[in-house]
Amino acid sequence: MIPARPPANEVQRLHLLHDLGILDTGREDRFERIVRVAAYISECPIVAISLVDEHRQWFKAKRGLAVNQTGRSESICGHAIHQLEPLVINDTYLDERFADNPLVTGPPFIRFYAGFPFSLDNEHILGTLCVIDRQPRELDGPCQRALADLAHIVEHELTMTQQNVLDPLTGLLNRRGFKREISEYLNDDLVIEDRYTLLHFDVRQLHQLNHDYGKLAGDQILKTFARCLNDVFDDVGWIGRIEGCEFAALLIQQDADAVDNQLEQLYSRLSQQLSSYRYPFSYTAGLAHFSAVDHTVTLETMLLDASNEVRHYPLPRER
């Protein structure tokens, strides 16, 4: 086994990695989705978003791995962070660097490896999106390009973290991030969609709930609400937590009937997940439809329009 040497910019690279504050954080759907898509595209049983720390590689998201980290000295990702191009090893048995590596000769028995590096500045590589198989194989060009695109999406998500545009409790965009994302989209000259819906959700009784049952109870409500929003609306637009108990979603190309069905799906999901809670819970949903891109529209004016049509959703509780 030939361990990888640290890159020449190792000190600066580690400083950037640690400043992100992402190491040893919990599961996040935004990264889990990338791993699931990578597994589907590559047809590999093992996929991970690996961040290479000083003495370890730590997996922010993973599939097919029983551990959350391994030592850096035996990591193949430690070699991959030396280059911006993908590192593809079709058969580790035929590569002197890895033939006797404990991750090759023992679990998870890596026989094929492809690591797609990601960086925030095209200089300091923080880790890789890697796909792994237990038998030799090759990846064709379209597959490699698709995985490289997914690695760029990892970069985008890390950039969002770096720029403080994510809500730390729910993992959704915060007000700043939501406003920036939708403003960039709606002002893009290449956008051709002409139908938008702004949904504004207000979780009621949160302050009273925090007072009566504690802040952890309120946080649980907010996290569950955010997760259900993601389940229903993630594929059709942007979702954000714009204030303490307020959420918003901008939906793309959804007609009125589709939005009504999605709101019913949300209510059904929340009813299933929160009906057993012993404390009261309800929310409102305001909505406004826009028929064309209007560059004078702002988040504030959209929220104001959404306040003109508000629906109330009290959730049932078990007795």
mmCIF file of C-alpha atoms in Angstrom:
data_model
loop_
_atom_site.group_PDB
_atom_site.id
_atom_site.type_symbol
_atom_site.label_atom_id
_atom_site.label_comp_id
_atom_site.label_asym_id
_atom_site.label_seq_id
_atom_site.Cartn_x
_atom_site.Cartn_y
_atom_site.Cartn_z
ATOM 1 C CA MET A 1 0.000 0.000 0.000
ATOM 2 C CA ILE A 2 1.252 3.474 -0.863
ATOM 3 C CA PRO A 3 -0.434 6.163 1.285
ATOM 4 C CA ALA A 4 -1.117 9.472 -0.415
ATOM 5 C CA ARG A 5 0.995 12.422 0.598
ATOM 6 C CA PRO A 6 -0.794 15.597 1.695
ATOM 7 C CA PRO A 7 -1.321 18.150 -1.105
ATOM 8 C CA ALA A 8 1.053 21.117 -1.221
ATOM 9 C CA ASN A 9 -1.765 23.406 -0.029
ATOM 10 C CA GLU A 10 -2.789 21.097 2.818
ATOM 11 C CA VAL A 11 -2.805 23.750 5.560
ATOM 12 C CA GLN A 12 -5.069 26.077 3.583
ATOM 13 C CA ARG A 13 -7.218 23.147 2.439
ATOM 14 C CA LEU A 14 -7.870 21.954 5.982
ATOM 15 C CA HIS A 15 -8.585 25.505 7.135
ATOM 16 C CA LEU A 16 -11.247 25.851 4.437
ATOM 17 C CA LEU A 17 -12.718 22.444 5.282
ATOM 18 C CA HIS A 18 -12.952 23.171 9.006
ATOM 19 C CA ASP A 19 -14.405 26.636 8.410
ATOM 20 C CA LEU A 20 -17.378 25.038 6.684
ATOM 21 C CA GLY A 21 -18.432 23.499 10.007
ATOM 22 C CA ILE A 22 -19.822 20.459 8.189
ATOM 23 C CA LEU A 23 -17.624 17.720 9.664
ATOM 24 C CA ASP A 24 -19.446 15.384 12.077
ATOM 25 C CA THR A 25 -22.827 16.916 11.290
ATOM 26 C CA GLY A 26 -25.973 14.849 10.892
ATOM 27 C CA ARG A 27 -27.762 13.399 7.914
ATOM 28 C CA GLU A 28 -29.067 15.934 5.390
ATOM 29 C CA ASP A 29 -31.482 15.117 2.604
ATOM 30 C CA ARG A 30 -29.715 17.428 0.136
ATOM 31 C CA PHE A 31 -26.615 15.214 0.236
ATOM 32 C CA GLU A 32 -28.485 11.918 0.595
ATOM 33 C CA ARG A 33 -30.321 12.649 -2.655
ATOM 34 C CA ILE A 34 -27.022 13.141 -4.492
ATOM 35 C CA VAL A 35 -25.769 9.785 -3.249
ATOM 36 C CA ARG A 36 -28.969 8.037 -4.307
ATOM 37 C CA VAL A 37 -28.772 9.487 -7.816
ATOM 38 C CA ALA A 38 -25.071 8.621 -8.084
ATOM 39 C CA ALA A 39 -25.837 5.022 -7.125
ATOM 40 C CA TYR A 40 -28.572 4.843 -9.765
ATOM 41 C CA ILE A 41 -26.381 6.353 -12.493
ATOM 42 C CA SER A 42 -23.287 4.261 -11.777
ATOM 43 C CA GLU A 43 -25.060 1.055 -10.701
ATOM 44 C CA CYS A 44 -22.454 0.775 -7.956
ATOM 45 C CA PRO A 45 -23.390 -0.742 -4.577
ATOM 46 C CA ILE A 46 -21.261 1.735 -2.605
ATOM 47 C CA VAL A 47 -21.397 5.511 -2.946
ATOM 48 C CA ALA A 48 -20.176 8.228 -0.600
ATOM 49 C CA ILE A 49 -19.580 11.928 -0.283
ATOM 50 C CA SER A 50 -16.177 11.789 1.373
ATOM 51 C CA LEU A 51 -14.489 14.734 3.096
ATOM 52 C CA VAL A 52 -10.766 14.255 3.705
ATOM 53 C CA ASP A 53 -9.738 15.582 7.127
ATOM 54 C CA GLU A 54 -6.253 15.585 8.633
ATOM 55 C CA HIS A 55 -6.259 11.962 9.789
ATOM 56 C CA ARG A 56 -9.455 10.490 8.328
ATOM 57 C CA GLN A 57 -11.965 10.493 5.529
ATOM 58 C CA TRP A 58 -15.444 11.211 6.860
ATOM 59 C CA PHE A 59 -18.643 10.451 4.967
ATOM 60 C CA LYS A 60 -21.244 13.206 4.897
ATOM 61 C CA ALA A 61 -23.588 10.872 3.025
ATOM 62 C CA LYS A 62 -23.142 7.228 2.145
ATOM 63 C CA ARG A 63 -24.772 4.144 0.691
ATOM 64 C CA GLY A 64 -23.550 0.581 1.186
ATOM 65 C CA LEU A 65 -21.052 1.457 3.940
ATOM 66 C CA ALA A 66 -21.376 0.399 7.561
ATOM 67 C CA VAL A 67 -18.935 2.984 8.939
ATOM 68 C CA ASN A 68 -18.993 6.785 9.032
ATOM 69 C CA GLN A 69 -15.269 7.242 8.528
ATOM 70 C CA THR A 70 -11.985 5.454 7.854
ATOM 71 C CA GLY A 71 -8.347 6.365 8.329
ATOM 72 C CA ARG A 72 -6.885 8.765 5.802
ATOM 73 C CA SER A 73 -3.730 6.707 5.306
ATOM 74 C CA GLU A 74 -5.675 3.878 3.636
ATOM 75 C CA SER A 75 -8.204 6.073 1.848
ATOM 76 C CA ILE A 76 -8.206 6.127 -1.935
ATOM 77 C CA CYS A 77 -9.891 9.527 -1.716
ATOM 78 C CA GLY A 78 -6.619 10.782 -0.206
ATOM 79 C CA HIS A 79 -5.086 10.193 -3.632
ATOM 80 C CA ALA A 80 -8.053 11.664 -5.495
ATOM 81 C CA ILE A 81 -7.773 15.081 -3.819
ATOM 82 C CA HIS A 82 -4.455 15.666 -5.615
ATOM 83 C CA GLN A 83 -6.180 16.342 -8.929
ATOM 84 C CA LEU A 84 -9.216 18.162 -10.291
ATOM 85 C CA GLU A 85 -9.900 15.354 -12.767
ATOM 86 C CA PRO A 86 -11.688 12.168 -11.669
ATOM 87 C CA LEU A 87 -9.531 9.361 -10.320
ATOM 88 C CA VAL A 88 -10.752 6.082 -11.810
ATOM 89 C CA ILE A 89 -9.245 2.727 -10.769
ATOM 90 C CA ASN A 90 -10.811 -0.025 -12.848
ATOM 91 C CA ASP A 91 -9.122 -2.812 -10.854
ATOM 92 C CA THR A 92 -7.399 -2.072 -7.555
ATOM 93 C CA TYR A 93 -5.603 -5.444 -7.695
ATOM 94 C CA LEU A 94 -3.633 -4.152 -10.683
ATOM 95 C CA ASP A 95 -2.575 -0.883 -9.018
ATOM 96 C CA GLU A 96 0.436 -1.103 -6.718
ATOM 97 C CA ARG A 97 -0.867 1.790 -4.639
ATOM 98 C CA PHE A 98 -3.958 -0.159 -3.570
ATOM 99 C CA ALA A 99 -3.468 -3.901 -4.152
ATOM 100 C CA ASP A 100 -2.692 -4.597 -0.481
ATOM 101 C CA ASN A 101 -4.794 -1.764 0.950
ATOM 102 C CA PRO A 102 -6.882 -3.023 3.921
ATOM 103 C CA LEU A 103 -10.007 -1.515 2.356
ATOM 104 C CA VAL A 104 -9.279 -3.622 -0.720
ATOM 105 C CA THR A 105 -8.278 -6.875 0.971
ATOM 106 C CA GLY A 106 -10.947 -6.446 3.689
ATOM 107 C CA PRO A 107 -14.327 -4.712 4.085
ATOM 108 C CA PRO A 108 -15.696 -3.072 2.020
ATOM 109 C CA PHE A 109 -13.490 -5.006 -0.488
ATOM 110 C CA ILE A 110 -12.936 -2.184 -2.964
ATOM 111 C CA ARG A 111 -12.136 -3.569 -6.384
ATOM 112 C CA PHE A 112 -13.317 -0.616 -8.471
ATOM 113 C CA TYR A 113 -13.120 3.048 -7.450
ATOM 114 C CA ALA A 114 -14.042 6.317 -9.168
ATOM 115 C CA GLY A 115 -13.651 9.552 -7.236
ATOM 116 C CA PHE A 116 -14.955 12.867 -8.548
ATOM 117 C CA PRO A 117 -13.282 15.711 -6.626
ATOM 118 C CA PHE A 118 -15.103 18.802 -5.437
ATOM 119 C CA SER A 119 -13.686 22.166 -4.447
ATOM 120 C CA LEU A 120 -15.034 25.616 -3.649
ATOM 121 C CA ASP A 121 -12.293 27.431 -5.551
ATOM 122 C CA ASN A 122 -10.829 24.925 -8.071
ATOM 123 C CA GLU A 123 -7.688 24.824 -5.962
ATOM 124 C CA HIS A 124 -8.349 23.350 -2.520
ATOM 125 C CA ILE A 125 -10.021 19.972 -3.009
ATOM 126 C CA LEU A 126 -12.099 19.069 0.041
ATOM 127 C CA GLY A 127 -13.143 15.551 -0.899
ATOM 128 C CA THR A 128 -14.832 13.425 -3.511
ATOM 129 C CA LEU A 129 -18.086 11.972 -4.637
ATOM 130 C CA CYS A 130 -16.925 8.376 -4.981
ATOM 131 C CA VAL A 131 -18.575 5.284 -6.423
ATOM 132 C CA ILE A 132 -17.235 1.861 -5.525
ATOM 133 C CA ASP A 133 -17.785 -1.724 -6.617
ATOM 134 C CA ARG A 134 -16.552 -5.050 -5.304
ATOM 135 C CA GLN A 135 -15.591 -6.235 -8.779
ATOM 136 C CA PRO A 136 -13.531 -4.715 -11.608
ATOM 137 C CA ARG A 137 -15.461 -2.568 -14.044
ATOM 138 C CA GLU A 138 -15.402 0.557 -16.195
ATOM 139 C CA LEU A 139 -17.523 3.697 -16.433
ATOM 140 C CA ASP A 140 -18.441 4.996 -19.875
ATOM 141 C CA GLY A 141 -18.079 8.645 -20.808
ATOM 142 C CA PRO A 142 -21.718 9.722 -20.273
ATOM 143 C CA CYS A 143 -21.749 8.118 -16.836
ATOM 144 C CA GLN A 144 -18.536 9.887 -15.832
ATOM 145 C CA ARG A 145 -19.886 13.228 -17.031
ATOM 146 C CA ALA A 146 -23.102 12.730 -15.068
ATOM 147 C CA LEU A 147 -21.166 11.895 -11.896
ATOM 148 C CA ALA A 148 -18.928 14.930 -12.436
ATOM 149 C CA ASP A 149 -22.106 17.038 -12.649
ATOM 150 C CA LEU A 150 -23.265 15.582 -9.325
ATOM 151 C CA ALA A 151 -19.898 16.478 -7.788
ATOM 152 C CA HIS A 152 -20.529 20.067 -8.936
ATOM 153 C CA ILE A 153 -23.891 19.933 -7.148
ATOM 154 C CA VAL A 154 -22.020 18.920 -3.983
ATOM 155 C CA GLU A 155 -19.857 22.003 -4.501
ATOM 156 C CA HIS A 156 -22.963 24.147 -4.836
ATOM 157 C CA GLU A 157 -24.433 22.786 -1.608
ATOM 158 C CA LEU A 158 -21.164 23.379 0.252
ATOM 159 C CA THR A 159 -21.027 26.905 -1.143
ATOM 160 C CA MET A 160 -24.518 27.492 0.214
ATOM 161 C CA THR A 161 -23.278 26.336 3.615
ATOM 162 C CA GLN A 162 -20.226 28.581 3.388
ATOM 163 C CA GLN A 163 -22.310 31.636 2.525
ATOM 164 C CA ASN A 164 -24.677 31.170 5.459
ATOM 165 C CA VAL A 165 -27.811 30.783 3.372
ATOM 166 C CA LEU A 166 -29.111 27.607 5.020
ATOM 167 C CA ASP A 167 -31.242 27.316 8.123
ATOM 168 C CA PRO A 168 -29.249 25.201 10.607
ATOM 169 C CA LEU A 169 -32.321 23.633 12.250
ATOM 170 C CA THR A 170 -34.187 22.401 9.179
ATOM 171 C CA GLY A 171 -31.504 22.394 6.488
ATOM 172 C CA LEU A 172 -33.763 24.477 4.227
ATOM 173 C CA LEU A 173 -32.767 27.761 2.643
ATOM 174 C CA ASN A 174 -33.014 30.636 5.080
ATOM 175 C CA ARG A 175 -34.649 33.920 4.040
ATOM 176 C CA ARG A 176 -31.425 35.212 2.525
ATOM 177 C CA GLY A 177 -30.801 32.027 0.580
ATOM 178 C CA PHE A 178 -34.410 31.656 -0.562
ATOM 179 C CA LYS A 179 -34.540 35.241 -1.773
ATOM 180 C CA ARG A 180 -31.235 34.904 -3.606
ATOM 181 C CA GLU A 181 -32.104 31.610 -5.293
ATOM 182 C CA ILE A 182 -35.497 32.692 -6.586
ATOM 183 C CA SER A 183 -34.244 36.143 -7.596
ATOM 184 C CA GLU A 184 -31.438 34.623 -9.670
ATOM 185 C CA TYR A 185 -33.851 32.192 -11.279
ATOM 186 C CA LEU A 186 -36.607 34.659 -12.086
ATOM 187 C CA ASN A 187 -34.132 37.166 -13.514
ATOM 188 C CA ASP A 188 -32.400 34.606 -15.717
ATOM 189 C CA ASP A 189 -32.988 35.495 -19.374
ATOM 190 C CA LEU A 190 -32.938 31.790 -20.270
ATOM 191 C CA VAL A 191 -35.946 30.976 -18.090
ATOM 192 C CA ILE A 192 -38.893 29.995 -20.277
ATOM 193 C CA GLU A 193 -41.448 28.895 -17.660
ATOM 194 C CA ASP A 194 -44.400 31.251 -17.347
ATOM 195 C CA ARG A 195 -46.347 29.862 -14.377
ATOM 196 C CA TYR A 196 -45.330 30.293 -10.729
ATOM 197 C CA THR A 197 -46.997 29.851 -7.379
ATOM 198 C CA LEU A 198 -45.755 31.315 -4.107
ATOM 199 C CA LEU A 199 -46.867 29.429 -1.003
ATOM 200 C CA HIS A 200 -46.444 30.994 2.443
ATOM 201 C CA PHE A 201 -46.847 28.728 5.482
ATOM 202 C CA ASP A 202 -47.262 29.934 9.059
ATOM 203 C CA VAL A 203 -46.920 27.403 11.890
ATOM 204 C CA ARG A 204 -49.374 28.541 14.558
ATOM 205 C CA GLN A 205 -49.138 28.307 18.370
ATOM 206 C CA LEU A 206 -45.371 27.808 18.239
ATOM 207 C CA HIS A 207 -44.590 30.358 20.931
ATOM 208 C CA GLN A 208 -47.195 28.883 23.265
ATOM 209 C CA LEU A 209 -45.960 25.378 22.487
ATOM 210 C CA ASN A 210 -42.374 26.381 23.342
ATOM 211 C CA HIS A 211 -43.620 27.899 26.592
ATOM 212 C CA ASP A 212 -45.748 24.917 27.641
ATOM 213 C CA TYR A 213 -43.640 22.000 26.421
ATOM 214 C CA GLY A 214 -40.139 23.379 25.877
ATOM 215 C CA LYS A 215 -38.159 24.521 22.861
ATOM 216 C CA LEU A 216 -37.221 20.968 21.877
ATOM 217 C CA ALA A 217 -40.898 20.268 21.222
ATOM 218 C CA GLY A 218 -41.134 23.347 19.015
ATOM 219 C CA ASP A 219 -37.962 22.409 17.161
ATOM 220 C CA GLN A 220 -39.359 18.952 16.511
ATOM 221 C CA ILE A 221 -42.492 20.474 14.998
ATOM 222 C CA LEU A 222 -40.423 22.734 12.730
ATOM 223 C CA LYS A 223 -38.129 19.922 11.576
ATOM 224 C CA THR A 224 -41.070 17.644 10.836
ATOM 225 C CA PHE A 225 -42.855 20.433 8.983
ATOM 226 C CA ALA A 226 -39.727 21.129 6.900
ATOM 227 C CA ARG A 227 -39.268 17.434 6.116
ATOM 228 C CA CYS A 228 -42.862 17.137 4.896
ATOM 229 C CA LEU A 229 -42.460 20.270 2.764
ATOM 230 C CA ASN A 230 -39.402 18.665 1.187
ATOM 231 C CA ASP A 231 -41.270 15.426 0.530
ATOM 232 C CA VAL A 232 -44.075 17.203 -1.309
ATOM 233 C CA PHE A 233 -42.487 20.214 -3.011
ATOM 234 C CA ASP A 234 -38.774 19.533 -3.468
ATOM 235 C CA ASP A 235 -39.130 18.333 -7.069
ATOM 236 C CA VAL A 236 -41.190 21.317 -8.242
ATOM 237 C CA GLY A 237 -39.531 24.388 -6.779
ATOM 238 C CA TRP A 238 -37.634 26.014 -3.920
ATOM 239 C CA ILE A 239 -38.415 25.774 -0.221
ATOM 240 C CA GLY A 240 -37.194 28.053 2.559
ATOM 241 C CA ARG A 241 -37.647 28.859 6.226
ATOM 242 C CA ILE A 242 -38.004 32.616 6.013
ATOM 243 C CA GLU A 243 -38.761 33.418 9.665
ATOM 244 C CA GLY A 244 -38.943 31.524 12.937
ATOM 245 C CA CYS A 245 -42.311 29.859 12.277
ATOM 246 C CA GLU A 246 -42.775 30.818 8.618
ATOM 247 C CA PHE A 247 -41.904 28.834 5.514
ATOM 248 C CA ALA A 248 -42.245 29.572 1.808
ATOM 249 C CA ALA A 249 -42.161 27.605 -1.430
ATOM 250 C CA LEU A 250 -41.932 28.895 -4.980
ATOM 251 C CA LEU A 251 -43.386 26.311 -7.339
ATOM 252 C CA ILE A 252 -42.619 26.164 -11.053
ATOM 253 C CA GLN A 253 -45.180 25.307 -13.758
ATOM 254 C CA GLN A 254 -47.848 24.026 -11.371
ATOM 255 C CA ASP A 255 -51.468 24.761 -12.208
ATOM 256 C CA ALA A 256 -54.093 25.475 -9.556
ATOM 257 C CA ASP A 257 -55.338 21.871 -9.398
ATOM 258 C CA ALA A 258 -51.805 20.518 -8.956
ATOM 259 C CA VAL A 259 -51.122 22.982 -6.134
ATOM 260 C CA ASP A 260 -54.388 22.009 -4.410
ATOM 261 C CA ASN A 261 -53.411 18.331 -4.605
ATOM 262 C CA GLN A 262 -49.948 19.055 -3.216
ATOM 263 C CA LEU A 263 -51.396 21.018 -0.310
ATOM 264 C CA GLU A 264 -53.654 18.071 0.476
ATOM 265 C CA GLN A 265 -50.638 15.747 0.336
ATOM 266 C CA LEU A 266 -48.817 17.988 2.782
ATOM 267 C CA TYR A 267 -51.776 18.007 5.172
ATOM 268 C CA SER A 268 -52.046 14.225 4.976
ATOM 269 C CA ARG A 269 -48.333 13.718 5.693
ATOM 270 C CA LEU A 270 -48.365 16.132 8.620
ATOM 271 C CA SER A 271 -51.526 14.524 10.011
ATOM 272 C CA GLN A 272 -49.853 11.116 9.975
ATOM 273 C CA GLN A 273 -46.617 12.283 11.579
ATOM 274 C CA LEU A 274 -47.929 14.784 14.137
ATOM 275 C CA SER A 275 -51.386 13.541 15.123
ATOM 276 C CA SER A 276 -50.008 11.521 18.071
ATOM 277 C CA TYR A 277 -48.370 14.582 19.647
ATOM 278 C CA ARG A 278 -50.052 15.657 22.861
ATOM 279 C CA TYR A 279 -49.917 19.373 22.099
ATOM 280 C CA PRO A 280 -52.099 21.380 19.673
ATOM 281 C CA PHE A 281 -50.791 22.223 16.254
ATOM 282 C CA SER A 282 -52.157 24.031 13.220
ATOM 283 C CA TYR A 283 -50.810 25.990 10.282
ATOM 284 C CA THR A 284 -51.981 28.287 7.517
ATOM 285 C CA ALA A 285 -51.076 28.328 3.853
ATOM 286 C CA GLY A 286 -51.283 31.484 1.789
ATOM 287 C CA LEU A 287 -50.868 31.278 -1.961
ATOM 288 C CA ALA A 288 -50.578 33.503 -4.991
ATOM 289 C CA HIS A 289 -50.310 32.517 -8.658
ATOM 290 C CA PHE A 290 -48.227 34.408 -11.205
ATOM 291 C CA SER A 291 -48.802 33.941 -14.912
ATOM 292 C CA ALA A 292 -45.520 35.386 -16.205
ATOM 293 C CA VAL A 293 -42.075 36.503 -15.078
ATOM 294 C CA ASP A 294 -42.274 40.055 -13.778
ATOM 295 C CA HIS A 295 -38.832 41.452 -12.958
ATOM 296 C CA THR A 296 -40.407 44.023 -10.619
ATOM 297 C CA VAL A 297 -41.743 41.287 -8.333
ATOM 298 C CA THR A 298 -39.821 40.750 -5.097
ATOM 299 C CA LEU A 299 -40.111 38.161 -2.358
ATOM 300 C CA GLU A 300 -41.854 40.750 -0.198
ATOM 301 C CA THR A 301 -44.501 41.570 -2.824
ATOM 302 C CA MET A 302 -45.092 37.862 -3.496
ATOM 303 C CA LEU A 303 -45.584 37.208 0.222
ATOM 304 C CA LEU A 304 -48.006 40.132 0.374
ATOM 305 C CA ASP A 305 -50.022 38.739 -2.518
ATOM 306 C CA ALA A 306 -50.055 35.303 -0.867
ATOM 307 C CA SER A 307 -51.644 36.828 2.237
ATOM 308 C CA ASN A 308 -54.797 37.563 0.208
ATOM 309 C CA GLU A 309 -55.730 33.877 0.016
ATOM 310 C CA VAL A 310 -55.035 32.007 3.251
ATOM 311 C CA ARG A 311 -56.215 28.498 4.131
ATOM 312 C CA HIS A 312 -56.299 27.121 7.679
ATOM 313 C CA TYR A 313 -55.196 23.588 8.519
ATOM 314 C CA PRO A 314 -55.852 22.384 12.088
ATOM 315 C CA LEU A 315 -54.302 18.962 12.623
ATOM 316 C CA PRO A 316 -56.239 16.226 14.420
ATOM 317 C CA ARG A 317 -54.804 14.699 17.574
ATOM 318 C CA GLU A 318 -55.209 11.263 19.072
ATOM 319 C CA ARG A 319 -57.372 11.206 22.167
#
